[in-house]
mmCIF file of C-alpha atoms in Angstrom:
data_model
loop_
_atom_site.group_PDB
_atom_site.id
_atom_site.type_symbol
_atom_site.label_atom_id
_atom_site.label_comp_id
_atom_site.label_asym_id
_atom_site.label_seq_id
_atom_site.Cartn_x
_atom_site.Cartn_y
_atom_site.Cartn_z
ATOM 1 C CA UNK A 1 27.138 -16.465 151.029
ATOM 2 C CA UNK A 2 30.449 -14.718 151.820
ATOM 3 C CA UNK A 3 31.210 -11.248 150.863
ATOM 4 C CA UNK A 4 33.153 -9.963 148.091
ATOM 5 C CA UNK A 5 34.483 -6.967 150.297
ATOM 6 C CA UNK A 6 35.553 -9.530 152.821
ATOM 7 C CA UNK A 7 37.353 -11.964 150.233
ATOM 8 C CA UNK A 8 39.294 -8.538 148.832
ATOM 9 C CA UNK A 9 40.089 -7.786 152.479
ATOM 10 C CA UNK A 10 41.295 -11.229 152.848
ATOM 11 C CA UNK A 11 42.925 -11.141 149.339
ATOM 12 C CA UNK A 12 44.802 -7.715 151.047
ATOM 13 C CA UNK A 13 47.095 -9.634 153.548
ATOM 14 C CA UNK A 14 47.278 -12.680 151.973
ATOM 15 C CA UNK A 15 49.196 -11.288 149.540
ATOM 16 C CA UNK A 16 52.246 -9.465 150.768
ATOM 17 C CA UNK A 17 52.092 -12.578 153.354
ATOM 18 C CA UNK A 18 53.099 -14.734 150.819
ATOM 19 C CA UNK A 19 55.593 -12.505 149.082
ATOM 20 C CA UNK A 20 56.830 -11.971 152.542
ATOM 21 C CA UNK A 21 57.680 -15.663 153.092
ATOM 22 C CA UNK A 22 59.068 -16.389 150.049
ATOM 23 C CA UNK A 23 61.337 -14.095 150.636
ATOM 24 C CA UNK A 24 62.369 -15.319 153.719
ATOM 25 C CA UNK A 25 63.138 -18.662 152.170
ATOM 26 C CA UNK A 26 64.925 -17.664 149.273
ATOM 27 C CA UNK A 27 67.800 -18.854 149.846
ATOM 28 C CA UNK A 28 66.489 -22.363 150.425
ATOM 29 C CA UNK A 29 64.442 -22.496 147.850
ATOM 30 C CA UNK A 30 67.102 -21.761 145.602
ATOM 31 C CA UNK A 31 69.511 -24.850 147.067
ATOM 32 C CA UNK A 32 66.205 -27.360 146.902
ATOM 33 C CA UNK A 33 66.178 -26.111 143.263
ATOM 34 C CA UNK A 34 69.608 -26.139 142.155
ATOM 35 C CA UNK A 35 69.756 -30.053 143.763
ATOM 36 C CA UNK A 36 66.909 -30.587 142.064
ATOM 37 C CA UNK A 37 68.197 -30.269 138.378
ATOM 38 C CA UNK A 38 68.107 -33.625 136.349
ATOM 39 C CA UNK A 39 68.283 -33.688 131.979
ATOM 40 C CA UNK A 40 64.357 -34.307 131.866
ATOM 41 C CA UNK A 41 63.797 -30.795 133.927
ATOM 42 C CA UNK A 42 66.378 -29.050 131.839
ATOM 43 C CA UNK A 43 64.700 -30.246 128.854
ATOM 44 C CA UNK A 44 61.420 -29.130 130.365
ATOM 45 C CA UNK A 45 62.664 -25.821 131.231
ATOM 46 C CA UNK A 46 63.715 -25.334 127.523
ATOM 47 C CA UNK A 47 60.229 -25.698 126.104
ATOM 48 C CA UNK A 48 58.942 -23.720 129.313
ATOM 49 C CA UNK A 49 61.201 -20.606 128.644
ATOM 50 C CA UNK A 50 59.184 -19.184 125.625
ATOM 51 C CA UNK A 51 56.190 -18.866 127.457
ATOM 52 C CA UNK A 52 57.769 -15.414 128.594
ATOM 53 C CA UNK A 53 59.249 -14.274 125.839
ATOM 54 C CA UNK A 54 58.081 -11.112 123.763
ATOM 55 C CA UNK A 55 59.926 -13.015 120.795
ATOM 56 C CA UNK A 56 57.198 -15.394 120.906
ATOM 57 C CA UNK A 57 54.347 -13.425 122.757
ATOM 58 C CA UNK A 58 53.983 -10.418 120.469
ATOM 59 C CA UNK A 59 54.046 -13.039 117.236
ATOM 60 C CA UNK A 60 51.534 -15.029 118.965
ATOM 61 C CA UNK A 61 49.071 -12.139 119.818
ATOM 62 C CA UNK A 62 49.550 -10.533 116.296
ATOM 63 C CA UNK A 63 48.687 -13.758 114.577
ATOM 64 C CA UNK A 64 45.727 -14.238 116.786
ATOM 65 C CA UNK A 65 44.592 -10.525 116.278
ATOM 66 C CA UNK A 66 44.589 -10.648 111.968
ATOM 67 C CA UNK A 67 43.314 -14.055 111.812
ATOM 68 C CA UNK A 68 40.145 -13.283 114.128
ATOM 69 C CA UNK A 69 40.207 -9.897 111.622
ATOM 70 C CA UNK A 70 40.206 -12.083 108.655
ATOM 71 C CA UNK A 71 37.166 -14.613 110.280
ATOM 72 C CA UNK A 72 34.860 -12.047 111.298
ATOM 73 C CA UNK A 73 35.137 -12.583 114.755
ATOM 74 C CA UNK A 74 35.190 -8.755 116.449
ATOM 75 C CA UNK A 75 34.881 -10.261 120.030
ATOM 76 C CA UNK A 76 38.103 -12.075 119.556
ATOM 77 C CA UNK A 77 40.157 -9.583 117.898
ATOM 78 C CA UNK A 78 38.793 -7.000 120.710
ATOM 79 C CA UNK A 79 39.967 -9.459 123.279
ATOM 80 C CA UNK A 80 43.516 -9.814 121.493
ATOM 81 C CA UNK A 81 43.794 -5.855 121.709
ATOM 82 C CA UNK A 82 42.430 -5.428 125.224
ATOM 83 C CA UNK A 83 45.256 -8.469 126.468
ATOM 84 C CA UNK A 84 48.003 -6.879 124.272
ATOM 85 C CA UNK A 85 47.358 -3.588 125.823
ATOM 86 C CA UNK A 86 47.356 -5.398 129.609
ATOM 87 C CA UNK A 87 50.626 -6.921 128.546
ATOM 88 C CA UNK A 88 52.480 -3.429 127.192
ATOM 89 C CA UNK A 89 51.159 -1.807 130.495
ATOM 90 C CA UNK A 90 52.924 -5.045 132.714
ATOM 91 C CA UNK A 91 56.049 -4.453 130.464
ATOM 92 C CA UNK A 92 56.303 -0.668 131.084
ATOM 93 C CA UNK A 93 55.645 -1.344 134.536
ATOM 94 C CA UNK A 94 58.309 -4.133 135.033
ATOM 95 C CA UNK A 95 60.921 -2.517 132.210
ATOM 96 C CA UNK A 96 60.912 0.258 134.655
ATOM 97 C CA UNK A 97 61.342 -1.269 138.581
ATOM 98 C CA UNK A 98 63.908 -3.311 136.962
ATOM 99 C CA UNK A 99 67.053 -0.864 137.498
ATOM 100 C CA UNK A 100 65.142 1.406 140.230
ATOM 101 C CA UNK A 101 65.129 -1.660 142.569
ATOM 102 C CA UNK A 102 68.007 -3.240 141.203
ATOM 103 C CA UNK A 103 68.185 -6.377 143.539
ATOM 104 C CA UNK A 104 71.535 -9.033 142.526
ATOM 105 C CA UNK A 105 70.192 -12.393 140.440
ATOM 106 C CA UNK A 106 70.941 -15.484 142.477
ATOM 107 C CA UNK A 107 73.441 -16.850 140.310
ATOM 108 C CA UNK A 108 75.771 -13.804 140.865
ATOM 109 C CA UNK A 109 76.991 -14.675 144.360
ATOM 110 C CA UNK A 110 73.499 -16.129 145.921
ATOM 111 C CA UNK A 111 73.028 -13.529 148.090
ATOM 112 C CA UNK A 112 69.113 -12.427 148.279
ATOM 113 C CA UNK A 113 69.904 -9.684 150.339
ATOM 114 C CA UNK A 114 72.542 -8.068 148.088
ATOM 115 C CA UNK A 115 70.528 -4.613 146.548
ATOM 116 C CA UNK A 116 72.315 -2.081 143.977
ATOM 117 C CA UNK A 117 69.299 0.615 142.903
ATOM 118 C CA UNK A 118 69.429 2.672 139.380
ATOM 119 C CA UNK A 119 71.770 0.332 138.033
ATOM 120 C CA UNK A 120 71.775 -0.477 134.352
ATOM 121 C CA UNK A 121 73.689 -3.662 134.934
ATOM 122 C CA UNK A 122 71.590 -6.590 134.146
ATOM 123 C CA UNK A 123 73.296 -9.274 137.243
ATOM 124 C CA UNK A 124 70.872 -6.551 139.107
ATOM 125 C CA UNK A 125 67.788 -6.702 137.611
ATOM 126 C CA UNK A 126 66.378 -9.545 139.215
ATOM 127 C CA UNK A 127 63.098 -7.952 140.199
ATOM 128 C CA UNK A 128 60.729 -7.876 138.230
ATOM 129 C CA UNK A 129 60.738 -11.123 136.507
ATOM 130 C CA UNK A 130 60.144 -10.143 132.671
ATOM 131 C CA UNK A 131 58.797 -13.625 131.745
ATOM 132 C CA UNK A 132 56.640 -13.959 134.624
ATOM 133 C CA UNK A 133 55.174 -10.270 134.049
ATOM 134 C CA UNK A 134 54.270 -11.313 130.049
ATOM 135 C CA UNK A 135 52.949 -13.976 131.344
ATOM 136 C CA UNK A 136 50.989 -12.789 134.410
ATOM 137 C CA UNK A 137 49.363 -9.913 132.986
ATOM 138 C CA UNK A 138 48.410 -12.246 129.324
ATOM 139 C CA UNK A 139 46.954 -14.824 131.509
ATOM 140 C CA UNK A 140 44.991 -12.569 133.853
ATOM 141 C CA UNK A 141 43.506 -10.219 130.955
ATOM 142 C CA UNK A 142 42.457 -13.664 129.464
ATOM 143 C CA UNK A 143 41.055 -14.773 133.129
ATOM 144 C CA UNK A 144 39.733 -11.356 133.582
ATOM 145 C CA UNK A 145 37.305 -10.958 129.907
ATOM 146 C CA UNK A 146 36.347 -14.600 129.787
ATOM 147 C CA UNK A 147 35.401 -15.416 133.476
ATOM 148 C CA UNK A 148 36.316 -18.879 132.578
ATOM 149 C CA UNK A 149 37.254 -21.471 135.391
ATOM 150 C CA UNK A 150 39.142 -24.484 132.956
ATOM 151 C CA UNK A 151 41.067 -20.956 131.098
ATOM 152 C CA UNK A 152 41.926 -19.343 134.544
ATOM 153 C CA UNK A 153 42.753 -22.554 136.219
ATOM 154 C CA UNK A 154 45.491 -23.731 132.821
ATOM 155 C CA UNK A 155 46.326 -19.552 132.529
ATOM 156 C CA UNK A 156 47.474 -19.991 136.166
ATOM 157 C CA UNK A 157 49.779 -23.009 135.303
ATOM 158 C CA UNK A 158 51.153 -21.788 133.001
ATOM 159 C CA UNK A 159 52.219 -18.673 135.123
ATOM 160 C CA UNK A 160 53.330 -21.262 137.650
ATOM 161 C CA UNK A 161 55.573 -23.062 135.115
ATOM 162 C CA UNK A 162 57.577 -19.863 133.746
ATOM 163 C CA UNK A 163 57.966 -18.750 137.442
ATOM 164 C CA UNK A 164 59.057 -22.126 138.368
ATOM 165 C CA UNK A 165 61.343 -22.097 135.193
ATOM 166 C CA UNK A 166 63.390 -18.618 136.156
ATOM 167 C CA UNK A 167 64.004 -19.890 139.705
ATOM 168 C CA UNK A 168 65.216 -23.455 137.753
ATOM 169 C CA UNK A 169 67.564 -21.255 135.480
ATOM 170 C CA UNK A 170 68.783 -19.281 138.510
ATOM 171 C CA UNK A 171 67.567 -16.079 136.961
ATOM 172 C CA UNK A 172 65.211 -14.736 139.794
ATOM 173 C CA UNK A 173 64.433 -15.532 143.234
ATOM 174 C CA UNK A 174 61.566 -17.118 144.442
ATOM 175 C CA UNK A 175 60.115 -13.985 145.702
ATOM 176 C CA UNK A 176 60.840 -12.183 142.497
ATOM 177 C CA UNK A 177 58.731 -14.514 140.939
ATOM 178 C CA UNK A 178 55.277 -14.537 143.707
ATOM 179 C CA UNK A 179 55.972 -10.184 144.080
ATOM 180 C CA UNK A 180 55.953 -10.326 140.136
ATOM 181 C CA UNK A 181 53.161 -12.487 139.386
ATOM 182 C CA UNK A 182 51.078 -10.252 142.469
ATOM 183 C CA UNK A 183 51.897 -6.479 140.449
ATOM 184 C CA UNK A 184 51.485 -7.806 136.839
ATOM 185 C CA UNK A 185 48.043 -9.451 137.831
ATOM 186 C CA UNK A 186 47.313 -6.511 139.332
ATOM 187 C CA UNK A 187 48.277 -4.110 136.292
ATOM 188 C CA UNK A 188 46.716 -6.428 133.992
ATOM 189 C CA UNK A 189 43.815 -6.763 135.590
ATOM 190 C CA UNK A 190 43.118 -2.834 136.100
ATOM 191 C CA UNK A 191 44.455 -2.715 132.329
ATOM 192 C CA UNK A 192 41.313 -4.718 130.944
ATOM 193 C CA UNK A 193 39.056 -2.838 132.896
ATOM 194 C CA UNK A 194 40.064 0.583 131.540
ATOM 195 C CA UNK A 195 40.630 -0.639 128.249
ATOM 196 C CA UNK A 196 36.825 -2.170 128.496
ATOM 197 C CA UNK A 197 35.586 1.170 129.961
ATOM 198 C CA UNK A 198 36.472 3.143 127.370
ATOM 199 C CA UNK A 199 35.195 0.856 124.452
ATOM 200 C CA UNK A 200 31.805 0.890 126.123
ATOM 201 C CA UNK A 201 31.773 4.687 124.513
ATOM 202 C CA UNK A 202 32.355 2.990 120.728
ATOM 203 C CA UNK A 203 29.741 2.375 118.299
ATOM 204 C CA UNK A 204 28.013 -1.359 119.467
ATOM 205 C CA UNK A 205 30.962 -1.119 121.950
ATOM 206 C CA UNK A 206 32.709 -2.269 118.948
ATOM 207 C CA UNK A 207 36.665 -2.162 118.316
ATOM 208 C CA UNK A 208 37.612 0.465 115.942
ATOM 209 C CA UNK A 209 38.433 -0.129 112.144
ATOM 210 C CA UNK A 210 42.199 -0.964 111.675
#
C-alpha cells in the first residue's frame, strides 16, 4: 500500500513541474491553438464559456441552495454554502494576483514573457484565469465533501474544458490556465476544510437557520 505522505511529496514537484512546462511552451501552444480554430470549436467554446462565469455560477449555486432549503435536504444546502464559500475565497484570491502580477494576455502582442505588475489595465491581467478559478475551486469543494470518483472525474472535465476554452479565445496562456487550476484547487480545497471545521462546533453539526 503506498503512502499518503509519499503521494503529497510526489504531488509537491509534480506540480510546479507541470506549470513549469507549460510555460515553457506557451507560445506553441498558443499557435497549435489558434490553427486549430474551425466553426464547430467556436460553437463549442460558446456553450463552454459560462461554465466560468459568476453571471451564471452565483445563480446556479443560489438556486441550488433555496431549493435544497425548500426540500428538507440540510446536507445539500450545507454543501451549497461550504462550495460557495470555497468559490468567494478562489475569487478574492484570483481578483487580487490579477493586477499584482499583471502578466500581458496573448492576444495583445503574443508575447508570454511581456510582465506589467499593479496595473489596472485588463490586456494585463492574464494571470489568474477568473473562469478557471470559479471553476477550479466549485469543482474541487464538490470533489473534496463528496469523495466521489464519477463527480471528481466529470468536475475535472469540466475544469479542463473552460481552461481549454480561455486558451481557444486567446484570453490566457496555457500556463495561466495549469498555475490557476493548481492555487484555486488548492484554496478551495483548504476552504472546505475550514468551513467543515468550524460547523463541527454547530448543533448536530448542522447549518445555521437562514
Amino acid at each position: 500500500m503506498s503512502n499518503p505522505l509519499d503521494r503529497g511529496a510526489t504531488h509537491a514537484w509534480i506540480i510546479p513541474l507541470g506549470i513549469a512546462v507549460s510555460a515553457a511552451i506557451d507560445p506553441e501552444m498558443r499557435e497549435w491553438t489558434l490553427h486549430g480554430h474551425s466553426r464547430s470549436l467556436d460553437q463549442l467554446a460558446k456553450y463552454v464559456n459560462p461554465l466560468g462565469t459568476a453571471s451564471h455560477l452565483v445563480p446556479a449555486m443560489a438556486l441550488t441552495y433555496v431549493g435544497a432549503l425548500v426540500t428538507h435536504h440540510q446536507s445539500l444546502a450545507a454543501g451549497t454554502l461550504t462550495t460557495a464559500g470555497a468559490y468567494v475565497a478562489s475569487d478574492l484570491v484570483e481578483s487580487a494576483l490579477k493586477p499584482i502580477v499583471g502578466r500581458e494576455r496573448p492576444h495583445v502582442e503574443g508575447n508570454s514573457r511581456r510582465f506589467r505588475p499593479f496595473t489596472s489595465s485588463g490586456d494585463w491581467h492574464s494571470f489568474p484565469s477568473a473562469h478557471v478559478a470559479h471553476i477550479t475551486a466549485i469543482a474541487e469543494a464538490i470533489s473534496t465533501q463528496t469523495h466521489s470518483t464519477t463527480l471528481s472525474a466529470l468536475c475535472g472535465g469540466l475544469v479542463a474544458l473552460v481552461g481549454w476554452d480561455r486558451v481557444y479565445e486567446d484570453q490566457h496562456w496555457t500556463s495561466d490556465v495549469t498555475a490557476t487550476a493548481a492555487l484555486s484547487s488548492i484554496v478551495g480545497r483548504a476552504t472546505v476544510h475550514w468551513i467543515d471545521s468550524h460547523l463541527r462546533h454547530l448543533p448536530n453539526g448542522d447549518i445555521p437557520a437562514p
